[in-house]
Short mmCIF file of C-alpha atoms in Angstrom, two decimals:
data_model
loop_
_atom_site.label_atom_id
_atom_site.label_comp_id
_atom_site.label_asym_id
_atom_site.label_seq_id
_atom_site.Cartn_x
_atom_site.Cartn_y
_atom_site.Cartn_z
CA MET M 1446 -0.01 -0.02 -0.03
CA SER M 1447 1.39 3.36 -0.96
CA THR M 1448 0.38 6.45 0.98
CA ASN M 1449 1.54 10.02 0.32
CA SER M 1450 -0.53 12.80 1.72
CA ASN M 1451 0.07 16.27 3.01
CA ARG M 1452 -3.31 16.38 4.70
CA THR M 1453 -3.16 18.15 8.09
CA VAL M 1454 -4.92 16.28 10.84
CA ARG M 1455 -6.12 18.62 13.58
CA PRO M 1456 -6.05 17.01 17.03
CA ARG M 1457 -9.20 17.12 19.12
CA ARG M 1458 -10.00 16.51 22.74
CA VAL M 1459 -10.81 12.97 23.51
CA SER M 1460 -11.58 10.95 26.58
CA ARG M 1461 -9.33 8.26 27.95
CA ARG M 1462 -11.92 5.66 26.88
CA ARG M 1463 -11.91 7.04 23.30
CA LEU M 1464 -8.14 6.86 23.15
CA LEU M 1465 -8.15 3.12 24.01
CA ALA M 1466 -10.97 2.43 21.60
CA SER M 1467 -9.32 4.33 18.75
CA VAL M 1468 -6.26 2.03 18.62
CA PRO M 1469 -6.77 -1.39 16.94
CA ALA M 1470 -4.85 -3.36 19.56
CA LEU M 1471 -3.04 -6.51 18.59
CA GLY M 1472 -4.62 -9.31 20.56
CA GLY M 1473 -6.02 -6.79 23.05
CA ALA M 1474 -2.49 -5.65 24.01
CA LEU M 1475 -3.51 -2.06 24.61
CA ALA M 1476 -6.16 -3.15 27.03
CA THR M 1477 -3.45 -4.53 29.30
CA GLY M 1478 -2.10 -1.77 31.53
CA CYS M 1479 -4.10 1.02 29.93
CA SER M 1480 -1.91 3.81 31.34
CA ASP M 1481 1.12 2.55 29.38
CA ALA M 1482 0.26 4.84 26.47
CA PHE M 1483 0.64 7.90 28.72
CA ARG M 1484 3.93 7.36 30.51
CA PRO M 1485 7.43 5.94 29.98
CA PRO M 1486 8.13 2.41 31.26
CA VAL M 1487 10.63 3.82 33.75
CA ILE M 1488 10.06 7.23 35.39
CA ARG M 1489 13.13 9.10 36.49
CA GLY M 1490 13.17 11.29 39.58
CA GLY M 1491 13.06 15.03 39.85
CA LEU M 1492 12.10 17.54 37.20
CA ILE M 1493 13.44 15.41 34.36
CA GLY M 1494 11.12 12.56 35.26
CA ALA M 1495 8.17 14.89 35.65
CA ALA M 1496 8.96 16.46 32.25
CA ASP M 1497 9.16 12.97 30.65
CA VAL M 1498 5.67 12.11 31.92
CA LEU M 1499 4.18 15.51 30.98
CA THR M 1500 5.68 15.41 27.49
CA MET M 1501 4.57 11.85 26.73
CA SER M 1502 1.10 12.13 28.25
CA THR M 1503 0.34 15.42 26.46
CA SER M 1504 1.65 14.02 23.16
CA ARG M 1505 -0.42 10.87 23.46
CA TRP M 1506 -3.61 12.84 24.19
CA LEU M 1507 -3.03 14.87 21.05
CA LEU M 1508 -2.28 11.70 19.00
CA ALA M 1509 -5.30 9.82 20.30
CA ASP M 1510 -6.77 9.31 16.85
CA GLN M 1511 -3.41 8.03 15.52
CA PRO M 1512 -2.81 10.74 12.86
CA LEU M 1513 -0.03 10.14 10.37
CA ALA M 1514 3.27 11.96 10.50
CA ARG M 1515 3.49 14.40 7.61
CA GLU M 1516 4.27 12.85 4.25
CA PHE M 1517 5.97 14.71 1.46
CA GLU M 1518 6.28 14.74 -2.36
CA ARG M 1519 9.02 12.97 -4.29
CA SER M 1520 10.39 16.35 -5.21
CA ASP M 1521 11.18 16.97 -1.50
CA ILE M 1522 13.47 13.94 -1.20
CA ALA M 1523 17.01 14.74 -0.15
CA PRO M 1524 19.57 13.94 -2.97
CA ASP M 1525 21.70 11.93 -0.53
CA PHE M 1526 20.16 10.62 2.67
CA PRO M 1527 22.88 10.88 5.35
CA THR M 1528 24.58 7.80 6.82
CA TRP M 1529 25.05 8.37 10.51
CA GLY M 1530 26.72 6.32 13.29
CA GLN M 1531 27.46 2.74 12.34
CA THR M 1532 27.59 2.33 8.58
CA ASN M 1533 29.02 -1.18 8.13
CA PRO M 1534 29.06 -3.50 11.15
CA SER M 1535 32.24 -5.60 11.46
CA ASP M 1536 30.28 -8.49 12.98
CA GLU M 1537 31.51 -11.67 11.18
CA GLU M 1538 28.03 -13.14 10.71
CA TYR M 1539 26.69 -9.86 9.35
CA GLN M 1540 29.58 -9.61 6.88
CA ARG M 1541 28.89 -13.18 5.65
CA HIS M 1542 25.20 -12.30 5.11
CA LEU M 1543 26.22 -9.13 3.29
CA ARG M 1544 28.51 -11.07 0.93
CA GLU M 1545 25.70 -13.53 0.22
CA GLY M 1546 23.13 -10.81 -0.46
CA PHE M 1547 21.28 -11.67 2.83
CA ARG M 1548 20.05 -14.91 1.21
CA ASP M 1549 20.13 -16.86 4.53
CA TRP M 1550 19.56 -13.88 6.83
CA ARG M 1551 16.75 -14.38 9.35
CA LEU M 1552 14.89 -12.13 11.74
CA PRO M 1553 13.77 -14.05 14.90
CA VAL M 1554 10.46 -12.90 16.43
CA SER M 1555 9.99 -14.23 19.97
CA GLY M 1556 8.42 -13.61 23.29
CA LEU M 1557 4.72 -12.97 23.72
CA VAL M 1558 3.59 -13.98 20.23
CA GLU M 1559 1.47 -17.00 19.44
CA ARG M 1560 3.91 -18.56 16.96
CA PRO M 1561 7.55 -17.54 17.61
CA GLN M 1562 9.53 -17.97 14.39
CA SER M 1563 12.23 -16.53 12.18
CA PHE M 1564 11.48 -14.62 8.97
CA SER M 1565 13.72 -14.40 5.92
CA LEU M 1566 14.06 -11.05 4.12
CA ASN M 1567 11.87 -12.48 1.33
CA ASP M 1568 9.20 -13.53 3.89
CA ILE M 1569 9.09 -9.91 5.11
CA LYS M 1570 8.90 -8.59 1.53
CA GLN M 1571 5.90 -10.87 0.87
CA LEU M 1572 3.93 -9.13 3.68
CA PRO M 1573 1.66 -6.19 2.81
CA SER M 1574 3.93 -3.22 2.25
CA ARG M 1575 3.81 0.52 2.74
CA THR M 1576 5.77 3.27 1.03
CA GLN M 1577 6.02 6.66 2.79
CA ILE M 1578 7.97 9.87 2.20
CA THR M 1579 8.80 11.27 5.60
CA ALA M 1580 11.23 13.45 7.43
CA HIS M 1581 13.95 11.89 9.60
CA VAL M 1582 14.57 14.21 12.53
CA CYS M 1583 17.89 13.49 14.20
CA GLU M 1584 18.65 14.45 17.76
CA GLN M 1585 22.05 15.67 16.53
CA GLY M 1586 20.36 18.65 14.82
CA TRP M 1587 19.85 17.60 11.22
CA SER M 1588 16.86 16.34 9.26
CA ALA M 1589 16.31 14.82 5.82
CA ILE M 1590 13.37 13.62 3.78
CA ALA M 1591 13.44 10.16 2.19
CA GLU M 1592 11.11 7.55 0.75
CA TRP M 1593 10.93 4.35 2.80
CA THR M 1594 9.34 1.04 1.77
CA GLY M 1595 8.69 -1.84 4.17
CA ALA M 1596 6.28 -4.04 6.03
CA PRO M 1597 4.23 -2.56 8.88
CA LEU M 1598 5.54 -4.02 12.17
CA SER M 1599 1.98 -4.92 13.07
CA GLN M 1600 1.79 -7.12 9.97
CA LEU M 1601 4.91 -9.01 10.99
CA LEU M 1602 3.49 -9.65 14.45
CA GLU M 1603 0.22 -10.87 12.93
CA ALA M 1604 2.31 -13.22 10.71
CA ALA M 1605 3.68 -14.60 14.01
CA GLY M 1606 0.14 -15.34 15.13
CA GLY M 1607 -0.47 -12.05 16.87
CA VAL M 1608 0.56 -10.98 20.36
CA LYS M 1609 -0.50 -12.68 23.57
CA PRO M 1610 -2.38 -10.97 26.42
CA GLY M 1611 -0.04 -8.98 28.57
CA ALA M 1612 2.20 -7.76 25.68
CA ARG M 1613 3.19 -4.19 26.28
CA TYR M 1614 6.48 -3.49 24.43
CA VAL M 1615 8.42 -4.62 21.39
CA VAL M 1616 12.16 -4.73 21.99
CA LEU M 1617 14.45 -4.58 18.95
CA ASP M 1618 18.09 -5.62 18.91
CA THR M 1619 20.71 -4.77 16.32
CA VAL M 1620 23.81 -6.33 14.94
CA ASP M 1621 25.95 -3.64 16.53
CA ARG M 1622 24.49 -4.31 20.02
CA TRP M 1623 22.09 -1.43 20.19
CA TYR M 1624 18.59 -1.94 21.42
CA GLU M 1625 15.43 0.07 21.66
CA SER M 1626 11.81 -0.51 22.56
CA ILE M 1627 8.45 0.94 21.57
CA ASP M 1628 5.08 0.43 23.13
CA MET M 1629 1.96 -0.99 21.50
CA PHE M 1630 0.59 2.51 20.75
CA GLU M 1631 3.50 2.96 18.27
CA VAL M 1632 3.52 -0.68 17.12
CA VAL M 1633 0.00 -0.53 15.69
CA HIS M 1634 0.57 2.80 13.92
CA PRO M 1635 0.50 2.29 10.16
CA GLN M 1636 3.73 4.30 9.62
CA THR M 1637 5.72 2.06 12.00
CA ILE M 1638 7.40 -0.15 9.43
CA LEU M 1639 10.39 -2.45 8.98
CA ALA M 1640 12.05 -0.77 6.00
CA TYR M 1641 13.96 -2.73 3.36
CA GLY M 1642 13.82 -0.05 0.66
CA LEU M 1643 15.08 3.46 0.38
CA ASN M 1644 14.15 5.97 -2.39
CA GLY M 1645 12.92 3.27 -4.72
CA GLY M 1646 15.86 0.92 -4.30
CA GLU M 1647 17.17 -1.62 -1.84
CA LEU M 1648 18.12 -0.27 1.58
CA PRO M 1649 21.88 0.48 1.41
CA VAL M 1650 24.27 -0.94 3.99
CA GLY M 1651 25.06 2.52 5.28
CA ASN M 1652 21.41 3.10 6.07
CA GLY M 1653 20.90 -0.22 7.90
CA ALA M 1654 20.54 -3.09 5.44
CA PRO M 1655 18.87 -5.42 5.22
CA LEU M 1656 16.14 -4.09 7.59
CA ARG M 1657 15.66 -1.07 9.80
CA LEU M 1658 12.88 0.32 11.99
CA ARG M 1659 10.98 3.41 10.94
CA VAL M 1660 8.85 4.92 13.68
CA GLU M 1661 8.03 8.26 12.02
CA ARG M 1662 6.64 10.13 14.98
CA GLN M 1663 9.78 9.81 17.08
CA CYS M 1664 13.35 11.08 16.88
CA GLY M 1665 15.98 9.47 14.78
CA TYR M 1666 17.62 7.49 17.60
CA LYS M 1667 14.47 5.35 17.87
CA ASN M 1668 14.83 4.29 14.19
CA LEU M 1669 17.26 1.45 14.64
CA LYS M 1670 19.41 0.14 11.76
CA PHE M 1671 20.75 -3.38 11.17
CA LEU M 1672 17.93 -5.19 12.97
CA LYS M 1673 18.86 -8.58 14.43
CA SER M 1674 15.89 -9.73 16.50
CA ILE M 1675 12.48 -8.69 17.82
CA GLN M 1676 10.96 -9.66 21.15
CA VAL M 1677 7.46 -8.92 22.43
CA VAL M 1678 7.52 -8.48 26.21
CA ASP M 1679 5.46 -7.32 29.17
CA SER M 1680 8.42 -5.56 30.81
CA ILE M 1681 11.68 -3.99 29.67
CA ALA M 1682 13.36 -4.39 33.09
CA ALA M 1683 15.60 -7.28 31.97
CA PHE M 1684 17.12 -5.41 29.02
CA GLY M 1685 20.25 -3.28 29.40
CA ARG M 1686 19.94 -1.01 32.43
CA GLY M 1687 16.21 -1.46 32.40
CA THR M 1688 15.19 1.86 30.84
CA GLY M 1689 13.95 0.46 27.51
CA GLY M 1690 16.82 1.40 25.21
CA LEU M 1691 20.57 1.91 25.00
CA ASN M 1692 20.07 5.65 24.45
CA SER M 1693 17.79 5.98 27.50
CA ASP M 1694 20.28 3.87 29.49
CA PHE M 1695 22.68 6.72 28.97
CA GLY M 1696 20.28 9.56 29.69
CA PHE M 1697 18.21 10.13 26.53
CA HIS M 1698 14.43 10.26 26.84
CA TRP M 1699 12.78 6.88 26.20
CA TYR M 1700 9.86 8.64 24.47
CA GLY M 1701 11.43 10.55 21.56
CA GLY M 1702 8.25 12.08 20.14
CA VAL M 1703 8.57 14.88 17.55
#
């Protein structure tokens, strides 16, 4: 499915009940711990923690009807989308997959799904796809517009049988040992995709081949490259320092809404 619209969606006031009803939960996941959509999984102390909660809760009220992030025209696409951070992991297994064109590469999906399994790149390309032209907003101060093609994350989880009751977060690990997590509110959003294409071609190595996360309503650091595995969990406490992501382990905000 290809979507490209500059339509402005004006937020409106909604009740807490309307918010929960407006999101098509996977297997009822959003009905479990209904306050999850309004606060980070770990709340820090002091003013920073209070600001985290205020920012996320306000944002989620405004996004209650799940509007799309702005999409652009092809004429807006940056000539060269920047490569940032890791651009070619030295991991031996990754390099082997790269040499072989990712023929035998697999993405394990485990945890609170009905049918844990591994998906090949071709399996993922066979899922319903979405193409979107969006702005990548980096926390380092730059932004660029690009066209991304991939499978909605929600479609991948449905292919794994859907999520089990109690599922609250999706944790994504990468080849270069980064990890991040997003909650079910973002998982079910149509623009949250696993991208394998960039600007009409295959996703380049420098931009995260063979697969990267695109979560268009959050800052660049949430959009992990070089995906290695996906886990659906009820708690992020066992991962890293327990904050939900490597960036938040070192002081970034877990919720990177833009």
